[in-house]
Amino acid sequence: MRDPNKQTIFSGVQPSGHLTLGNYLGAIKHFGTLQDEYNCIYCVVDMHAITIRQDPAGLRRQTLELLAQYIACGIDPKKSILFVQSHVPAHAQLAWVLNCYTMFGEMSRMTQFKDKSSKHADNINVGLFDYPVLMAADILLYQAHKVPVGIDQQQHIEITRDIAQRFNGIYSDTFVIPEGFYPKVGAKINSLSEPSKKMSKSDENPNGYILLLDKPEDIMRKFKRAVTDSDNRIIRAEGKDGITNLITIYAAATGKSPEEVEAEFAGKGYGAFKPAVGEAVVELLRPVRETTEDLLKNKDYLEQIYQEGAEQANAIARRTLDKVYRKIGFVKR
Ligand code: TRP
């Protein structure tokens, strides 16, 4: 399954909420298509999730739900490695080593830390601060060449590269220097209720986001209520963030270009367009939701997937960790 002639892709998603249409169109939808070209490794990063307080039963459920959704979105466990971060101890072990090669000052500049600590001012824990180093360990353990993530993760990719280069500089080549792999234009999906902001599951208004597991009637309702301007023309333009976002979504859901969408709806109004976007999204997500629901009924199958995934991931990760331990001077056991 691992082809030494192919580059490696690693990506992780936190099981700290539910996946949105934005996650799907921006990233996860493309994971499946990468499997033939690369050795792909996809991880449910439960250790990152606990940097924000989680309800234990919820975390357990969401971890399985995310695994099921990964598969439903097209990740084939026969082609890719699919595993849970806490099942592979090398993540925590390498993160500790890398902590000692990461400067307090450079970590203090991380914008996600600043954002999250202002949002969770009552729980600014050291894990939250250290989050990027654990992420660096995730990526570097697998000698990943490419890391598909949203553009908001760019700073974390940069610090991963800095840490890897620093370590390689001191101890000779140890880590592949990874590159961020950012989705192309059109994949950035904004909120339906505040269309100038990114669609996010942490949005307080659930009408702002579409979840992959939302029921068709909820999807239709959210699109019918989507915030738009009042000029009633279906074109992309400044000041028309809502309609521009809906055009992007309709285009991505149907595989049409934004120009084709504008032509299709020329002379029609929002009353025709909004339900059409809703229906396109319902059809896009229907197989994902149905497959996820079926998989969640089959816990034995999911367990088999994450057990096998952990074994394969562990073998690769252990090799890198051994190399690191040897280079820094730990006595081999
Ligand atoms: N920080 C990433 C996010 O919030 C999740 C993540 C953790 C990740 N470890 C990773 C992504 C390694 C890519 C590679 O989206």
mmCIF file of C-alpha atoms and ligand atoms in Angstrom:
data_model
loop_
_atom_site.group_PDB
_atom_site.id
_atom_site.type_symbol
_atom_site.label_atom_id
_atom_site.label_comp_id
_atom_site.label_asym_id
_atom_site.label_seq_id
_atom_site.Cartn_x
_atom_site.Cartn_y
_atom_site.Cartn_z
ATOM 1 C CA MET A 1 0.000 0.000 0.000
ATOM 2 C CA ARG A 2 2.826 2.459 0.805
ATOM 3 C CA ASP A 3 4.446 3.295 -2.479
ATOM 4 C CA PRO A 4 7.996 4.590 -1.973
ATOM 5 C CA ASN A 5 7.761 6.459 -5.291
ATOM 6 C CA LYS A 6 4.855 8.553 -4.089
ATOM 7 C CA GLN A 7 4.945 11.563 -1.821
ATOM 8 C CA THR A 8 3.149 11.468 1.522
ATOM 9 C CA ILE A 9 0.147 13.556 2.502
ATOM 10 C CA PHE A 10 -0.846 14.026 6.127
ATOM 11 C CA SER A 11 -3.862 15.860 7.441
ATOM 12 C CA GLY A 12 -5.808 16.029 10.652
ATOM 13 C CA VAL A 13 -9.250 17.156 11.724
ATOM 14 C CA GLN A 14 -10.363 17.780 15.302
ATOM 15 C CA PRO A 15 -13.302 15.759 16.627
ATOM 16 C CA SER A 16 -14.477 18.786 18.565
ATOM 17 C CA GLY A 17 -17.662 19.488 16.695
ATOM 18 C CA HIS A 18 -19.424 18.541 13.553
ATOM 19 C CA LEU A 19 -18.117 18.958 10.048
ATOM 20 C CA THR A 20 -19.628 21.757 8.021
ATOM 21 C CA LEU A 21 -20.290 22.196 4.335
ATOM 22 C CA GLY A 22 -17.291 24.562 4.439
ATOM 23 C CA ASN A 23 -14.982 21.787 5.758
ATOM 24 C CA TYR A 24 -16.322 19.475 3.076
ATOM 25 C CA LEU A 25 -16.032 21.732 0.037
ATOM 26 C CA GLY A 26 -12.818 23.357 1.259
ATOM 27 C CA ALA A 27 -10.877 20.232 2.176
ATOM 28 C CA ILE A 28 -12.401 16.844 2.868
ATOM 29 C CA LYS A 29 -14.056 16.400 -0.530
ATOM 30 C CA HIS A 30 -10.587 16.509 -2.100
ATOM 31 C CA PHE A 31 -9.002 14.006 0.289
ATOM 32 C CA GLY A 32 -10.487 11.072 -1.631
ATOM 33 C CA THR A 33 -9.082 12.204 -4.968
ATOM 34 C CA LEU A 34 -5.561 12.472 -3.567
ATOM 35 C CA GLN A 35 -5.406 8.807 -2.583
ATOM 36 C CA ASP A 36 -4.172 7.499 -5.905
ATOM 37 C CA GLU A 37 -1.478 10.076 -6.373
ATOM 38 C CA TYR A 38 -0.054 10.097 -2.838
ATOM 39 C CA ASN A 39 0.416 7.928 0.209
ATOM 40 C CA CYS A 40 -2.302 9.492 2.355
ATOM 41 C CA ILE A 41 -2.541 9.520 6.134
ATOM 42 C CA TYR A 42 -5.592 11.043 7.815
ATOM 43 C CA CYS A 43 -5.821 11.518 11.542
ATOM 44 C CA VAL A 44 -8.584 12.323 14.021
ATOM 45 C CA VAL A 45 -6.692 14.681 16.330
ATOM 46 C CA ASP A 46 -8.366 14.030 19.663
ATOM 47 C CA MET A 47 -5.296 15.243 21.590
ATOM 48 C CA HIS A 48 -5.654 18.651 19.963
ATOM 49 C CA ALA A 49 -9.364 18.683 20.786
ATOM 50 C CA ILE A 50 -8.761 18.590 24.556
ATOM 51 C CA THR A 51 -6.972 21.961 24.466
ATOM 52 C CA ILE A 52 -10.569 23.180 24.762
ATOM 53 C CA ARG A 53 -12.653 21.489 27.464
ATOM 54 C CA GLN A 54 -14.651 18.563 25.989
ATOM 55 C CA ASP A 55 -17.467 16.509 27.357
ATOM 56 C CA PRO A 56 -16.009 12.943 27.546
ATOM 57 C CA ALA A 57 -19.023 11.148 26.073
ATOM 58 C CA GLY A 58 -19.270 13.788 23.364
ATOM 59 C CA LEU A 59 -15.593 13.477 22.469
ATOM 60 C CA ARG A 60 -15.902 9.699 22.188
ATOM 61 C CA ARG A 61 -18.988 9.973 19.984
ATOM 62 C CA GLN A 62 -17.511 12.698 17.792
ATOM 63 C CA THR A 63 -14.297 10.731 17.279
ATOM 64 C CA LEU A 64 -16.246 7.797 15.813
ATOM 65 C CA GLU A 65 -18.509 10.161 13.923
ATOM 66 C CA LEU A 66 -15.516 11.852 12.318
ATOM 67 C CA LEU A 67 -13.994 8.510 11.337
ATOM 68 C CA ALA A 68 -17.295 7.500 9.745
ATOM 69 C CA GLN A 69 -17.562 10.835 7.946
ATOM 70 C CA TYR A 70 -14.020 10.584 6.611
ATOM 71 C CA ILE A 71 -14.954 7.237 5.050
ATOM 72 C CA ALA A 72 -18.318 8.523 3.816
ATOM 73 C CA CYS A 73 -16.523 11.442 2.134
ATOM 74 C CA GLY A 74 -14.454 9.051 0.063
ATOM 75 C CA ILE A 75 -11.425 8.057 2.109
ATOM 76 C CA ASP A 76 -10.851 4.390 1.433
ATOM 77 C CA PRO A 77 -9.210 2.673 4.426
ATOM 78 C CA LYS A 78 -7.657 0.199 2.005
ATOM 79 C CA LYS A 79 -5.803 2.991 0.227
ATOM 80 C CA SER A 80 -5.195 5.473 3.048
ATOM 81 C CA ILE A 81 -4.223 5.198 6.680
ATOM 82 C CA LEU A 82 -7.033 6.421 8.898
ATOM 83 C CA PHE A 83 -6.324 6.583 12.629
ATOM 84 C CA VAL A 84 -6.887 8.284 15.970
ATOM 85 C CA GLN A 85 -4.017 10.443 17.269
ATOM 86 C CA SER A 86 -4.120 9.254 20.891
ATOM 87 C CA HIS A 87 -3.692 5.646 19.696
ATOM 88 C CA VAL A 88 -0.141 6.393 18.541
ATOM 89 C CA PRO A 89 2.039 7.427 21.504
ATOM 90 C CA ALA A 90 4.820 8.810 19.295
ATOM 91 C CA HIS A 91 2.782 12.006 18.767
ATOM 92 C CA ALA A 92 3.105 13.007 22.403
ATOM 93 C CA GLN A 93 6.680 11.737 22.564
ATOM 94 C CA LEU A 94 7.930 13.682 19.570
ATOM 95 C CA ALA A 95 5.990 16.761 20.664
ATOM 96 C CA TRP A 96 7.978 16.765 23.914
ATOM 97 C CA VAL A 97 11.290 16.630 22.071
ATOM 98 C CA LEU A 98 10.235 19.355 19.644
ATOM 99 C CA ASN A 99 9.159 21.547 22.573
ATOM 100 C CA CYS A 100 12.807 21.779 23.437
ATOM 101 C CA TYR A 101 13.588 23.092 19.942
ATOM 102 C CA THR A 102 10.802 25.665 19.839
ATOM 103 C CA MET A 103 11.148 29.128 21.301
ATOM 104 C CA PHE A 104 8.644 30.739 23.629
ATOM 105 C CA GLY A 105 8.828 33.929 21.582
ATOM 106 C CA GLU A 106 7.927 32.335 18.274
ATOM 107 C CA MET A 107 4.983 30.514 19.831
ATOM 108 C CA SER A 108 3.706 33.740 21.387
ATOM 109 C CA ARG A 109 3.122 35.097 17.895
ATOM 110 C CA MET A 110 0.619 32.404 16.893
ATOM 111 C CA THR A 111 -2.634 34.115 15.975
ATOM 112 C CA GLN A 112 -4.801 31.039 16.595
ATOM 113 C CA PHE A 113 -3.540 30.932 20.187
ATOM 114 C CA LYS A 114 -4.393 34.597 20.635
ATOM 115 C CA ASP A 115 -7.878 34.076 19.143
ATOM 116 C CA LYS A 116 -8.630 30.975 21.156
ATOM 117 C CA SER A 117 -7.324 32.398 24.416
ATOM 118 C CA SER A 118 -9.535 35.430 24.075
ATOM 119 C CA LYS A 119 -12.518 33.156 23.318
ATOM 120 C CA HIS A 120 -11.732 30.799 26.226
ATOM 121 C CA ALA A 121 -10.310 33.296 28.709
ATOM 122 C CA ASP A 122 -11.209 31.015 31.637
ATOM 123 C CA ASN A 123 -9.077 28.132 30.310
ATOM 124 C CA ILE A 124 -5.845 29.371 28.747
ATOM 125 C CA ASN A 125 -3.987 26.129 29.397
ATOM 126 C CA VAL A 126 -0.426 25.253 28.405
ATOM 127 C CA GLY A 127 -1.721 22.665 25.918
ATOM 128 C CA LEU A 128 -3.476 25.415 24.003
ATOM 129 C CA PHE A 129 -0.199 27.309 23.830
ATOM 130 C CA ASP A 130 1.671 24.162 22.766
ATOM 131 C CA TYR A 131 -0.894 23.150 20.144
ATOM 132 C CA PRO A 132 1.348 24.042 17.143
ATOM 133 C CA VAL A 133 4.216 21.863 18.416
ATOM 134 C CA LEU A 134 1.920 18.838 18.676
ATOM 135 C CA MET A 135 0.750 19.612 15.152
ATOM 136 C CA ALA A 136 4.383 19.785 13.996
ATOM 137 C CA ALA A 137 4.963 16.358 15.575
ATOM 138 C CA ASP A 138 1.900 14.958 13.748
ATOM 139 C CA ILE A 139 3.252 16.056 10.403
ATOM 140 C CA LEU A 140 6.968 15.383 10.878
ATOM 141 C CA LEU A 141 6.519 11.848 12.256
ATOM 142 C CA TYR A 142 5.192 10.692 8.882
ATOM 143 C CA GLN A 143 7.782 12.581 6.789
ATOM 144 C CA ALA A 144 4.853 14.251 5.038
ATOM 145 C CA HIS A 145 5.574 16.289 1.922
ATOM 146 C CA LYS A 146 2.180 17.949 1.684
ATOM 147 C CA VAL A 147 -0.390 18.979 4.272
ATOM 148 C CA PRO A 148 -3.879 19.853 2.985
ATOM 149 C CA VAL A 149 -5.350 22.429 5.374
ATOM 150 C CA GLY A 150 -7.368 25.620 5.305
ATOM 151 C CA ILE A 151 -5.474 28.863 4.824
ATOM 152 C CA ASP A 152 -6.075 29.662 8.517
ATOM 153 C CA GLN A 153 -3.495 26.961 9.343
ATOM 154 C CA GLN A 154 -0.707 28.551 7.304
ATOM 155 C CA GLN A 155 1.105 29.947 10.336
ATOM 156 C CA HIS A 156 1.148 26.475 11.916
ATOM 157 C CA ILE A 157 2.648 24.997 8.751
ATOM 158 C CA GLU A 158 5.313 27.723 8.767
ATOM 159 C CA ILE A 159 6.322 26.992 12.352
ATOM 160 C CA THR A 160 6.414 23.261 11.549
ATOM 161 C CA ARG A 161 8.866 24.013 8.748
ATOM 162 C CA ASP A 162 10.937 26.252 11.018
ATOM 163 C CA ILE A 163 11.160 23.581 13.722
ATOM 164 C CA ALA A 164 12.062 20.870 11.196
ATOM 165 C CA GLN A 165 14.725 23.015 9.557
ATOM 166 C CA ARG A 166 16.185 23.915 12.914
ATOM 167 C CA PHE A 167 16.379 20.271 13.970
ATOM 168 C CA ASN A 168 17.826 19.177 10.615
ATOM 169 C CA GLY A 169 20.374 21.984 10.867
ATOM 170 C CA ILE A 170 21.609 20.812 14.257
ATOM 171 C CA TYR A 171 21.508 17.026 13.716
ATOM 172 C CA SER A 172 21.663 16.504 9.899
ATOM 173 C CA ASP A 173 18.664 15.606 7.752
ATOM 174 C CA THR A 174 15.983 13.972 9.871
ATOM 175 C CA PHE A 175 12.657 15.395 8.733
ATOM 176 C CA VAL A 176 11.144 16.064 5.335
ATOM 177 C CA ILE A 177 10.266 19.771 5.179
ATOM 178 C CA PRO A 178 6.493 19.795 4.570
ATOM 179 C CA GLU A 179 4.492 22.178 2.460
ATOM 180 C CA GLY A 180 0.960 23.468 3.013
ATOM 181 C CA PHE A 181 -1.518 22.384 0.365
ATOM 182 C CA TYR A 182 -4.249 25.008 0.293
ATOM 183 C CA PRO A 183 -7.551 24.619 -1.535
ATOM 184 C CA LYS A 184 -7.990 26.708 -4.670
ATOM 185 C CA VAL A 185 -10.391 29.626 -4.981
ATOM 186 C CA GLY A 186 -14.072 28.850 -4.873
ATOM 187 C CA ALA A 187 -13.631 26.535 -1.963
ATOM 188 C CA LYS A 188 -13.886 29.244 0.671
ATOM 189 C CA ILE A 189 -17.409 29.054 2.017
ATOM 190 C CA ASN A 190 -18.833 31.790 4.221
ATOM 191 C CA SER A 191 -21.552 31.905 6.847
ATOM 192 C CA LEU A 192 -25.155 32.005 5.636
ATOM 193 C CA SER A 193 -26.153 34.466 8.342
ATOM 194 C CA GLU A 194 -23.061 36.701 8.276
ATOM 195 C CA PRO A 195 -21.709 36.205 4.753
ATOM 196 C CA SER A 196 -18.559 38.280 5.287
ATOM 197 C CA LYS A 197 -17.285 35.659 7.794
ATOM 198 C CA LYS A 198 -16.036 32.119 7.257
ATOM 199 C CA MET A 199 -18.630 29.333 7.776
ATOM 200 C CA SER A 200 -17.770 27.898 11.178
ATOM 201 C CA LYS A 201 -19.307 25.375 13.510
ATOM 202 C CA SER A 202 -18.431 27.659 16.423
ATOM 203 C CA ASP A 203 -20.835 30.275 15.046
ATOM 204 C CA GLU A 204 -23.444 31.014 17.691
ATOM 205 C CA ASN A 205 -26.239 31.067 15.131
ATOM 206 C CA PRO A 206 -26.821 27.540 13.732
ATOM 207 C CA ASN A 207 -28.515 29.089 10.684
ATOM 208 C CA GLY A 208 -25.078 30.310 9.639
ATOM 209 C CA TYR A 209 -23.663 26.872 8.918
ATOM 210 C CA ILE A 210 -24.688 23.653 7.202
ATOM 211 C CA LEU A 211 -23.533 20.442 8.859
ATOM 212 C CA LEU A 212 -22.748 17.363 6.805
ATOM 213 C CA LEU A 213 -25.286 15.457 8.884
ATOM 214 C CA ASP A 214 -28.052 18.100 8.713
ATOM 215 C CA LYS A 215 -31.426 16.784 7.594
ATOM 216 C CA PRO A 216 -32.718 17.905 4.165
ATOM 217 C CA GLU A 217 -35.501 20.023 5.692
ATOM 218 C CA ASP A 218 -32.994 21.865 7.891
ATOM 219 C CA ILE A 219 -30.708 22.500 4.925
ATOM 220 C CA MET A 220 -33.609 23.899 2.887
ATOM 221 C CA ARG A 221 -34.721 26.129 5.769
ATOM 222 C CA LYS A 222 -31.214 27.515 6.323
ATOM 223 C CA PHE A 223 -30.775 28.380 2.637
ATOM 224 C CA LYS A 224 -34.198 30.004 2.411
ATOM 225 C CA ARG A 225 -33.235 32.172 5.386
ATOM 226 C CA ALA A 226 -29.735 32.960 4.123
ATOM 227 C CA VAL A 227 -28.887 36.641 4.485
ATOM 228 C CA THR A 228 -28.793 38.485 1.148
ATOM 229 C CA ASP A 229 -29.033 42.059 -0.076
ATOM 230 C CA SER A 230 -32.260 43.431 -1.553
ATOM 231 C CA ASP A 231 -31.367 44.054 -5.203
ATOM 232 C CA ASN A 232 -32.573 40.609 -6.320
ATOM 233 C CA ARG A 233 -29.899 40.034 -9.021
ATOM 234 C CA ILE A 234 -27.894 36.822 -8.993
ATOM 235 C CA ILE A 235 -24.406 38.092 -9.704
ATOM 236 C CA ARG A 236 -21.122 38.202 -7.804
ATOM 237 C CA ALA A 237 -20.389 41.780 -6.811
ATOM 238 C CA GLU A 238 -19.073 43.977 -4.056
ATOM 239 C CA GLY A 239 -21.670 44.508 -1.346
ATOM 240 C CA LYS A 240 -23.363 41.259 -2.386
ATOM 241 C CA ASP A 241 -21.457 38.941 -0.039
ATOM 242 C CA GLY A 242 -24.499 36.758 0.612
ATOM 243 C CA ILE A 243 -25.341 36.101 -3.046
ATOM 244 C CA THR A 244 -21.659 35.749 -3.961
ATOM 245 C CA ASN A 245 -21.334 33.070 -1.274
ATOM 246 C CA LEU A 246 -24.465 31.260 -2.494
ATOM 247 C CA ILE A 247 -23.123 31.309 -6.065
ATOM 248 C CA THR A 248 -19.847 29.788 -4.822
ATOM 249 C CA ILE A 249 -21.752 27.088 -2.954
ATOM 250 C CA TYR A 250 -24.057 26.279 -5.873
ATOM 251 C CA ALA A 251 -21.084 26.166 -8.261
ATOM 252 C CA ALA A 252 -19.091 23.866 -5.970
ATOM 253 C CA ALA A 253 -22.103 21.612 -5.323
ATOM 254 C CA THR A 254 -23.012 21.210 -8.996
ATOM 255 C CA GLY A 255 -19.540 21.347 -10.566
ATOM 256 C CA LYS A 256 -20.511 24.423 -12.622
ATOM 257 C CA SER A 257 -18.423 27.575 -12.906
ATOM 258 C CA PRO A 258 -19.664 30.765 -11.184
ATOM 259 C CA GLU A 259 -20.173 32.301 -14.661
ATOM 260 C CA GLU A 260 -22.446 29.421 -15.658
ATOM 261 C CA VAL A 261 -24.427 29.863 -12.455
ATOM 262 C CA GLU A 262 -24.914 33.576 -13.149
ATOM 263 C CA ALA A 263 -26.077 32.777 -16.686
ATOM 264 C CA GLU A 264 -28.437 30.045 -15.464
ATOM 265 C CA PHE A 265 -30.162 32.444 -13.063
ATOM 266 C CA ALA A 266 -30.055 35.632 -15.147
ATOM 267 C CA GLY A 267 -33.420 37.366 -14.886
ATOM 268 C CA LYS A 268 -34.529 35.155 -12.001
ATOM 269 C CA GLY A 269 -34.822 36.334 -8.428
ATOM 270 C CA TYR A 270 -33.740 35.148 -5.001
ATOM 271 C CA GLY A 271 -37.060 33.327 -4.580
ATOM 272 C CA ALA A 272 -35.938 30.880 -7.281
ATOM 273 C CA PHE A 273 -32.237 30.844 -6.482
ATOM 274 C CA LYS A 274 -32.168 30.154 -2.741
ATOM 275 C CA PRO A 275 -34.213 26.916 -2.868
ATOM 276 C CA ALA A 276 -32.171 25.790 -5.882
ATOM 277 C CA VAL A 277 -28.970 26.152 -3.854
ATOM 278 C CA GLY A 278 -30.638 24.292 -0.977
ATOM 279 C CA GLU A 279 -31.661 21.415 -3.232
ATOM 280 C CA ALA A 280 -28.201 21.149 -4.790
ATOM 281 C CA VAL A 281 -26.638 20.931 -1.332
ATOM 282 C CA VAL A 282 -29.216 18.392 -0.123
ATOM 283 C CA GLU A 283 -28.328 16.143 -3.069
ATOM 284 C CA LEU A 284 -24.592 16.692 -2.598
ATOM 285 C CA LEU A 285 -24.736 15.716 1.075
ATOM 286 C CA ARG A 286 -27.359 12.980 0.918
ATOM 287 C CA PRO A 287 -24.917 10.104 0.217
ATOM 288 C CA VAL A 288 -22.453 11.411 2.809
ATOM 289 C CA ARG A 289 -25.114 11.532 5.514
ATOM 290 C CA GLU A 290 -26.640 8.166 4.638
ATOM 291 C CA THR A 291 -23.276 6.394 4.484
ATOM 292 C CA THR A 292 -22.176 7.974 7.776
ATOM 293 C CA GLU A 293 -25.375 6.830 9.486
ATOM 294 C CA ASP A 294 -24.885 3.278 8.170
ATOM 295 C CA LEU A 295 -21.246 3.170 9.309
ATOM 296 C CA LEU A 296 -22.140 4.414 12.787
ATOM 297 C CA LYS A 297 -24.477 1.457 13.145
ATOM 298 C CA ASN A 298 -21.514 -0.836 12.503
ATOM 299 C CA LYS A 299 -19.166 -0.122 15.425
ATOM 300 C CA ASP A 300 -17.198 -3.346 14.874
ATOM 301 C CA TYR A 301 -16.234 -2.265 11.388
ATOM 302 C CA LEU A 302 -15.169 1.194 12.609
ATOM 303 C CA GLU A 303 -13.119 -0.396 15.363
ATOM 304 C CA GLN A 304 -11.378 -2.629 12.864
ATOM 305 C CA ILE A 305 -10.505 0.432 10.756
ATOM 306 C CA TYR A 306 -9.001 2.432 13.604
ATOM 307 C CA GLN A 307 -7.132 -0.578 14.983
ATOM 308 C CA GLU A 308 -5.502 -1.314 11.645
ATOM 309 C CA GLY A 309 -4.859 2.382 11.077
ATOM 310 C CA ALA A 310 -3.132 2.735 14.454
ATOM 311 C CA GLU A 311 -0.889 -0.222 13.727
ATOM 312 C CA GLN A 312 0.234 1.111 10.380
ATOM 313 C CA ALA A 313 0.652 4.661 11.673
ATOM 314 C CA ASN A 314 2.552 3.430 14.697
ATOM 315 C CA ALA A 315 5.067 1.548 12.548
ATOM 316 C CA ILE A 316 5.902 4.655 10.520
ATOM 317 C CA ALA A 317 5.886 7.049 13.466
ATOM 318 C CA ARG A 318 8.052 4.796 15.615
ATOM 319 C CA ARG A 319 10.745 4.740 12.931
ATOM 320 C CA THR A 320 10.985 8.553 12.926
ATOM 321 C CA LEU A 321 10.899 8.763 16.714
ATOM 322 C CA ASP A 322 13.734 6.203 17.022
ATOM 323 C CA LYS A 323 15.821 8.232 14.618
ATOM 324 C CA VAL A 324 15.169 11.409 16.614
ATOM 325 C CA TYR A 325 15.964 9.745 19.954
ATOM 326 C CA ARG A 326 19.217 8.401 18.539
ATOM 327 C CA LYS A 327 20.265 11.760 17.098
ATOM 328 C CA ILE A 328 19.652 13.736 20.278
ATOM 329 C CA GLY A 329 21.588 11.240 22.395
ATOM 330 C CA PHE A 330 19.004 9.169 24.249
ATOM 331 C CA VAL A 331 20.377 5.739 25.199
ATOM 332 C CA LYS A 332 18.693 3.003 23.196
ATOM 333 C CA ARG A 333 16.681 0.654 25.354
HETATM 334 N N1 TRP B 1 -4.858 22.441 13.502
HETATM 335 C C1 TRP B 1 -5.620 21.763 12.491
HETATM 336 C C2 TRP B 1 -6.947 22.472 12.320
HETATM 337 O O1 TRP B 1 -7.488 23.007 13.269
HETATM 338 C C3 TRP B 1 -5.839 20.309 12.832
HETATM 339 C C4 TRP B 1 -4.549 19.541 12.818
HETATM 340 C C5 TRP B 1 -3.905 19.004 13.885
HETATM 341 C C6 TRP B 1 -3.804 19.223 11.679
HETATM 342 N N2 TRP B 1 -2.777 18.352 13.491
HETATM 343 C C7 TRP B 1 -2.677 18.476 12.130
HETATM 344 C C8 TRP B 1 -3.956 19.515 10.308
HETATM 345 C C9 TRP B 1 -1.713 18.020 11.249
HETATM 346 C C10 TRP B 1 -2.984 19.043 9.438
HETATM 347 C C11 TRP B 1 -1.870 18.323 9.909
HETATM 348 O O2 TRP B 1 -7.485 22.465 11.229
#
